[in-house]
Amino acid sequence: MANMATKRPPSRVARWQSAAGNAVAALEELVSIQEEYQEWLDNLPDNLRQSTLGEKLEEVTGLDLSSALDTVAEADSADLPLGFGRD
């Protein structure tokens, strides 16, 4: 029977970097889409601003995605501990 090499799970550092990178990309996409909603709201006729549509646009454009993006970007660039004297 051939010797089957066991595959090591990804390290914490690799998992962190992957998750943080994915989160940055996702938040950047959300910010881009939010800008499209803002443009829609900016061009909404005055008589629709108090409608359900206007309220939903206000809600989505009022989300503070830039703070979330800043936090996730900090996580993405964090100097992570390697442990066991490798730091």
mmCIF file of N, CA and C in Angstrom:
data_model
loop_
_atom_site.group_PDB
_atom_site.id
_atom_site.type_symbol
_atom_site.label_atom_id
_atom_site.label_comp_id
_atom_site.label_asym_id
_atom_site.label_seq_id
_atom_site.Cartn_x
_atom_site.Cartn_y
_atom_site.Cartn_z
ATOM 1 N N MET A 1 0.848 -1.179 0.000
ATOM 2 C CA MET A 1 0.000 0.000 0.000
ATOM 3 C C MET A 1 0.891 1.240 0.000
ATOM 4 N N ALA A 2 0.598 2.182 -0.855
ATOM 5 C CA ALA A 2 1.413 3.399 -0.970
ATOM 6 C C ALA A 2 1.259 4.249 0.276
ATOM 7 N N ASN A 3 2.355 4.931 0.626
ATOM 8 C CA ASN A 3 2.342 5.816 1.773
ATOM 9 C C ASN A 3 1.525 7.060 1.437
ATOM 10 N N MET A 4 0.434 7.239 2.114
ATOM 11 C CA MET A 4 -0.429 8.390 1.849
ATOM 12 C C MET A 4 -0.012 9.542 2.761
ATOM 13 N N ALA A 5 0.424 10.607 2.158
ATOM 14 C CA ALA A 5 0.825 11.784 2.926
ATOM 15 C C ALA A 5 -0.426 12.453 3.475
ATOM 16 N N THR A 6 -0.355 12.789 4.735
ATOM 17 C CA THR A 6 -1.490 13.495 5.320
ATOM 18 C C THR A 6 -1.337 14.974 5.032
ATOM 19 N N LYS A 7 -2.433 15.572 4.714
ATOM 20 C CA LYS A 7 -2.439 16.982 4.364
ATOM 21 C C LYS A 7 -2.648 17.805 5.630
ATOM 22 N N ARG A 8 -1.764 18.768 5.843
ATOM 23 C CA ARG A 8 -1.888 19.635 7.009
ATOM 24 C C ARG A 8 -2.962 20.676 6.751
ATOM 25 N N PRO A 9 -3.767 20.950 7.757
ATOM 26 C CA PRO A 9 -4.750 22.021 7.588
ATOM 27 C C PRO A 9 -4.029 23.365 7.483
ATOM 28 N N PRO A 10 -4.650 24.331 6.845
ATOM 29 C CA PRO A 10 -4.014 25.649 6.731
ATOM 30 C C PRO A 10 -3.742 26.231 8.120
ATOM 31 N N SER A 11 -2.675 26.950 8.228
ATOM 32 C CA SER A 11 -2.313 27.562 9.510
ATOM 33 C C SER A 11 -3.284 28.678 9.862
ATOM 34 N N ARG A 12 -3.240 29.072 11.124
ATOM 35 C CA ARG A 12 -4.069 30.212 11.546
ATOM 36 C C ARG A 12 -3.738 31.444 10.723
ATOM 37 N N VAL A 13 -2.445 31.663 10.498
ATOM 38 C CA VAL A 13 -2.018 32.843 9.732
ATOM 39 C C VAL A 13 -2.605 32.795 8.329
ATOM 40 N N ALA A 14 -2.525 31.654 7.667
ATOM 41 C CA ALA A 14 -3.063 31.526 6.309
ATOM 42 C C ALA A 14 -4.576 31.719 6.299
ATOM 43 N N ARG A 15 -5.252 31.132 7.292
ATOM 44 C CA ARG A 15 -6.710 31.291 7.363
ATOM 45 C C ARG A 15 -7.084 32.747 7.612
ATOM 46 N N TRP A 16 -6.344 33.414 8.522
ATOM 47 C CA TRP A 16 -6.599 34.828 8.836
ATOM 48 C C TRP A 16 -6.426 35.681 7.584
ATOM 49 N N GLN A 17 -5.296 35.494 6.916
ATOM 50 C CA GLN A 17 -5.000 36.292 5.728
ATOM 51 C C GLN A 17 -6.040 36.058 4.634
ATOM 52 N N SER A 18 -6.454 34.832 4.457
ATOM 53 C CA SER A 18 -7.462 34.519 3.451
ATOM 54 C C SER A 18 -8.797 35.171 3.807
ATOM 55 N N ALA A 19 -9.214 35.017 5.051
ATOM 56 C CA ALA A 19 -10.495 35.582 5.484
ATOM 57 C C ALA A 19 -10.483 37.109 5.408
ATOM 58 N N ALA A 20 -9.394 37.725 5.860
ATOM 59 C CA ALA A 20 -9.296 39.185 5.829
ATOM 60 C C ALA A 20 -9.287 39.695 4.389
ATOM 61 N N GLY A 21 -8.561 39.023 3.520
ATOM 62 C CA GLY A 21 -8.542 39.423 2.110
ATOM 63 C C GLY A 21 -9.915 39.299 1.462
ATOM 64 N N ASN A 22 -10.618 38.221 1.775
ATOM 65 C CA ASN A 22 -11.968 38.039 1.252
ATOM 66 C C ASN A 22 -12.909 39.110 1.785
ATOM 67 N N ALA A 23 -12.757 39.448 3.073
ATOM 68 C CA ALA A 23 -13.608 40.464 3.677
ATOM 69 C C ALA A 23 -13.354 41.836 3.060
ATOM 70 N N VAL A 24 -12.100 42.163 2.811
ATOM 71 C CA VAL A 24 -11.769 43.439 2.168
ATOM 72 C C VAL A 24 -12.422 43.503 0.790
ATOM 73 N N ALA A 25 -12.284 42.448 0.014
ATOM 74 C CA ALA A 25 -12.869 42.417 -1.333
ATOM 75 C C ALA A 25 -14.388 42.541 -1.257
ATOM 76 N N ALA A 26 -15.002 41.845 -0.314
ATOM 77 C CA ALA A 26 -16.463 41.901 -0.178
ATOM 78 C C ALA A 26 -16.923 43.300 0.223
ATOM 79 N N LEU A 27 -16.233 43.914 1.172
ATOM 80 C CA LEU A 27 -16.617 45.262 1.596
ATOM 81 C C LEU A 27 -16.389 46.290 0.497
ATOM 82 N N GLU A 28 -15.323 46.135 -0.272
ATOM 83 C CA GLU A 28 -15.102 47.048 -1.396
ATOM 84 C C GLU A 28 -16.249 46.938 -2.397
ATOM 85 N N GLU A 29 -16.739 45.724 -2.632
ATOM 86 C CA GLU A 29 -17.873 45.529 -3.534
ATOM 87 C C GLU A 29 -19.135 46.155 -2.952
ATOM 88 N N LEU A 30 -19.358 45.988 -1.649
ATOM 89 C CA LEU A 30 -20.515 46.605 -1.004
ATOM 90 C C LEU A 30 -20.458 48.129 -1.106
ATOM 91 N N VAL A 31 -19.287 48.711 -0.900
ATOM 92 C CA VAL A 31 -19.135 50.167 -1.018
ATOM 93 C C VAL A 31 -19.467 50.611 -2.438
ATOM 94 N N SER A 32 -19.013 49.866 -3.420
ATOM 95 C CA SER A 32 -19.297 50.192 -4.815
ATOM 96 C C SER A 32 -20.800 50.143 -5.100
ATOM 97 N N ILE A 33 -21.450 49.108 -4.597
ATOM 98 C CA ILE A 33 -22.898 48.984 -4.807
ATOM 99 C C ILE A 33 -23.633 50.079 -4.040
ATOM 100 N N GLN A 34 -23.157 50.390 -2.845
ATOM 101 C CA GLN A 34 -23.766 51.456 -2.058
ATOM 102 C C GLN A 34 -23.700 52.791 -2.806
ATOM 103 N N GLU A 35 -22.601 53.038 -3.514
ATOM 104 C CA GLU A 35 -22.479 54.258 -4.312
ATOM 105 C C GLU A 35 -23.527 54.290 -5.424
ATOM 106 N N GLU A 36 -23.837 53.138 -6.001
ATOM 107 C CA GLU A 36 -24.892 53.066 -7.017
ATOM 108 C C GLU A 36 -26.255 53.398 -6.399
ATOM 109 N N TYR A 37 -26.499 52.875 -5.188
ATOM 110 C CA TYR A 37 -27.755 53.210 -4.499
ATOM 111 C C TYR A 37 -27.812 54.701 -4.171
ATOM 112 N N GLN A 38 -26.663 55.274 -3.799
ATOM 113 C CA GLN A 38 -26.624 56.706 -3.504
ATOM 114 C C GLN A 38 -26.973 57.520 -4.744
ATOM 115 N N GLU A 39 -26.450 57.117 -5.877
ATOM 116 C CA GLU A 39 -26.764 57.794 -7.136
ATOM 117 C C GLU A 39 -28.259 57.699 -7.441
ATOM 118 N N TRP A 40 -28.831 56.529 -7.209
ATOM 119 C CA TRP A 40 -30.267 56.335 -7.413
ATOM 120 C C TRP A 40 -31.047 57.280 -6.492
ATOM 121 N N LEU A 41 -30.645 57.326 -5.213
ATOM 122 C CA LEU A 41 -31.316 58.213 -4.257
ATOM 123 C C LEU A 41 -31.172 59.670 -4.675
ATOM 124 N N ASP A 42 -29.992 60.059 -5.103
ATOM 125 C CA ASP A 42 -29.754 61.445 -5.516
ATOM 126 C C ASP A 42 -30.631 61.850 -6.693
ATOM 127 N N ASN A 43 -30.973 60.896 -7.536
ATOM 128 C CA ASN A 43 -31.786 61.185 -8.719
ATOM 129 C C ASN A 43 -33.263 60.857 -8.534
ATOM 130 N N LEU A 44 -33.641 60.491 -7.326
ATOM 131 C CA LEU A 44 -35.028 60.150 -7.037
ATOM 132 C C LEU A 44 -35.874 61.426 -7.001
ATOM 133 N N PRO A 45 -37.013 61.421 -7.680
ATOM 134 C CA PRO A 45 -37.891 62.599 -7.618
ATOM 135 C C PRO A 45 -38.313 62.889 -6.174
ATOM 136 N N ASP A 46 -38.500 64.167 -5.868
ATOM 137 C CA ASP A 46 -38.843 64.580 -4.505
ATOM 138 C C ASP A 46 -40.078 63.870 -3.968
ATOM 139 N N ASN A 47 -41.058 63.630 -4.834
ATOM 140 C CA ASN A 47 -42.302 63.012 -4.365
ATOM 141 C C ASN A 47 -42.107 61.538 -3.939
ATOM 142 N N LEU A 48 -40.964 60.942 -4.276
ATOM 143 C CA LEU A 48 -40.701 59.551 -3.883
ATOM 144 C C LEU A 48 -39.746 59.431 -2.696
ATOM 145 N N ARG A 49 -39.205 60.542 -2.250
ATOM 146 C CA ARG A 49 -38.233 60.488 -1.149
ATOM 147 C C ARG A 49 -38.856 59.988 0.154
ATOM 148 N N GLN A 50 -40.123 60.270 0.388
ATOM 149 C CA GLN A 50 -40.793 59.826 1.609
ATOM 150 C C GLN A 50 -41.500 58.487 1.423
ATOM 151 N N SER A 51 -41.337 57.878 0.263
ATOM 152 C CA SER A 51 -41.974 56.587 -0.004
ATOM 153 C C SER A 51 -41.152 55.454 0.606
ATOM 154 N N THR A 52 -41.689 54.252 0.529
ATOM 155 C CA THR A 52 -40.956 53.078 0.997
ATOM 156 C C THR A 52 -39.631 52.942 0.253
ATOM 157 N N LEU A 53 -39.648 53.201 -1.045
ATOM 158 C CA LEU A 53 -38.421 53.139 -1.840
ATOM 159 C C LEU A 53 -37.387 54.128 -1.310
ATOM 160 N N GLY A 54 -37.807 55.363 -1.102
ATOM 161 C CA GLY A 54 -36.901 56.381 -0.588
ATOM 162 C C GLY A 54 -36.337 56.008 0.773
ATOM 163 N N GLU A 55 -37.181 55.459 1.637
ATOM 164 C CA GLU A 55 -36.732 55.062 2.970
ATOM 165 C C GLU A 55 -35.705 53.928 2.890
ATOM 166 N N LYS A 56 -35.940 52.970 2.000
ATOM 167 C CA LYS A 56 -34.987 51.865 1.841
ATOM 168 C C LYS A 56 -33.658 52.358 1.282
ATOM 169 N N LEU A 57 -33.725 53.283 0.337
ATOM 170 C CA LEU A 57 -32.489 53.844 -0.217
ATOM 171 C C LEU A 57 -31.724 54.618 0.854
ATOM 172 N N GLU A 58 -32.441 55.363 1.684
ATOM 173 C CA GLU A 58 -31.808 56.100 2.788
ATOM 174 C C GLU A 58 -31.130 55.134 3.754
ATOM 175 N N GLU A 59 -31.810 54.022 4.028
ATOM 176 C CA GLU A 59 -31.263 53.048 4.966
ATOM 177 C C GLU A 59 -29.964 52.438 4.447
ATOM 178 N N VAL A 60 -29.975 51.997 3.192
ATOM 179 C CA VAL A 60 -28.780 51.334 2.646
ATOM 180 C C VAL A 60 -27.640 52.326 2.427
ATOM 181 N N THR A 61 -27.950 53.562 2.069
ATOM 182 C CA THR A 61 -26.882 54.545 1.862
ATOM 183 C C THR A 61 -26.355 55.107 3.176
ATOM 184 N N GLY A 62 -27.109 54.920 4.248
ATOM 185 C CA GLY A 62 -26.687 55.412 5.553
ATOM 186 C C GLY A 62 -25.784 54.453 6.315
ATOM 187 N N LEU A 63 -25.606 53.249 5.802
ATOM 188 C CA LEU A 63 -24.728 52.283 6.470
ATOM 189 C C LEU A 63 -23.272 52.762 6.418
ATOM 190 N N ASP A 64 -22.575 52.642 7.528
ATOM 191 C CA ASP A 64 -21.185 53.100 7.609
ATOM 192 C C ASP A 64 -20.236 51.982 7.178
ATOM 193 N N LEU A 65 -20.193 51.737 5.880
ATOM 194 C CA LEU A 65 -19.333 50.681 5.356
ATOM 195 C C LEU A 65 -17.861 51.085 5.366
ATOM 196 N N SER A 66 -17.580 52.366 5.309
ATOM 197 C CA SER A 66 -16.172 52.794 5.271
ATOM 198 C C SER A 66 -15.458 52.456 6.578
ATOM 199 N N SER A 67 -16.146 52.565 7.713
ATOM 200 C CA SER A 67 -15.525 52.188 8.987
ATOM 201 C C SER A 67 -15.258 50.689 9.031
ATOM 202 N N ALA A 68 -16.218 49.919 8.531
ATOM 203 C CA ALA A 68 -16.025 48.468 8.486
ATOM 204 C C ALA A 68 -14.850 48.122 7.583
ATOM 205 N N LEU A 69 -14.763 48.811 6.457
ATOM 206 C CA LEU A 69 -13.660 48.556 5.520
ATOM 207 C C LEU A 69 -12.325 48.906 6.160
ATOM 208 N N ASP A 70 -12.275 50.013 6.887
ATOM 209 C CA ASP A 70 -11.043 50.395 7.587
ATOM 210 C C ASP A 70 -10.626 49.321 8.593
ATOM 211 N N THR A 71 -11.593 48.820 9.355
ATOM 212 C CA THR A 71 -11.301 47.801 10.365
ATOM 213 C C THR A 71 -10.802 46.519 9.725
ATOM 214 N N VAL A 72 -11.455 46.091 8.654
ATOM 215 C CA VAL A 72 -11.055 44.859 7.987
ATOM 216 C C VAL A 72 -9.699 45.042 7.301
ATOM 217 N N ALA A 73 -9.440 46.217 6.773
ATOM 218 C CA ALA A 73 -8.132 46.488 6.167
ATOM 219 C C ALA A 73 -7.033 46.419 7.227
ATOM 220 N N GLU A 74 -7.336 46.890 8.437
ATOM 221 C CA GLU A 74 -6.370 46.767 9.541
ATOM 222 C C GLU A 74 -6.117 45.294 9.849
ATOM 223 N N ALA A 75 -7.180 44.507 9.877
ATOM 224 C CA ALA A 75 -7.024 43.073 10.132
ATOM 225 C C ALA A 75 -6.201 42.415 9.033
ATOM 226 N N ASP A 76 -6.421 42.854 7.806
ATOM 227 C CA ASP A 76 -5.690 42.283 6.665
ATOM 228 C C ASP A 76 -4.199 42.571 6.751
ATOM 229 N N SER A 77 -3.831 43.704 7.340
ATOM 230 C CA SER A 77 -2.411 44.071 7.413
ATOM 231 C C SER A 77 -1.804 43.807 8.788
ATOM 232 N N ALA A 78 -2.537 43.112 9.648
ATOM 233 C CA ALA A 78 -2.042 42.835 11.007
ATOM 234 C C ALA A 78 -0.768 41.991 10.966
ATOM 235 N N ASP A 79 0.126 42.303 11.871
ATOM 236 C CA ASP A 79 1.361 41.528 12.035
ATOM 237 C C ASP A 79 1.034 40.378 12.986
ATOM 238 N N LEU A 80 0.738 39.231 12.425
ATOM 239 C CA LEU A 80 0.252 38.100 13.197
ATOM 240 C C LEU A 80 1.380 37.343 13.873
ATOM 241 N N PRO A 81 1.121 36.828 15.082
ATOM 242 C CA PRO A 81 2.137 36.031 15.764
ATOM 243 C C PRO A 81 2.287 34.669 15.085
ATOM 244 N N LEU A 82 3.503 34.255 14.933
ATOM 245 C CA LEU A 82 3.785 32.952 14.350
ATOM 246 C C LEU A 82 3.946 31.888 15.435
ATOM 247 N N GLY A 83 4.427 32.315 16.591
ATOM 248 C CA GLY A 83 4.560 31.421 17.737
ATOM 249 C C GLY A 83 5.826 30.587 17.711
ATOM 250 N N PHE A 84 6.061 29.936 18.832
ATOM 251 C CA PHE A 84 7.179 29.005 18.979
ATOM 252 C C PHE A 84 8.522 29.615 18.592
ATOM 253 N N GLY A 85 8.761 30.865 18.986
ATOM 254 C CA GLY A 85 10.038 31.507 18.748
ATOM 255 C C GLY A 85 10.272 31.965 17.325
ATOM 256 N N ARG A 86 9.243 31.938 16.483
ATOM 257 C CA ARG A 86 9.414 32.345 15.086
ATOM 258 C C ARG A 86 9.054 33.804 14.852
ATOM 259 N N ASP A 87 8.654 34.502 15.894
ATOM 260 C CA ASP A 87 8.239 35.902 15.724
ATOM 261 C C ASP A 87 9.405 36.828 15.627
#
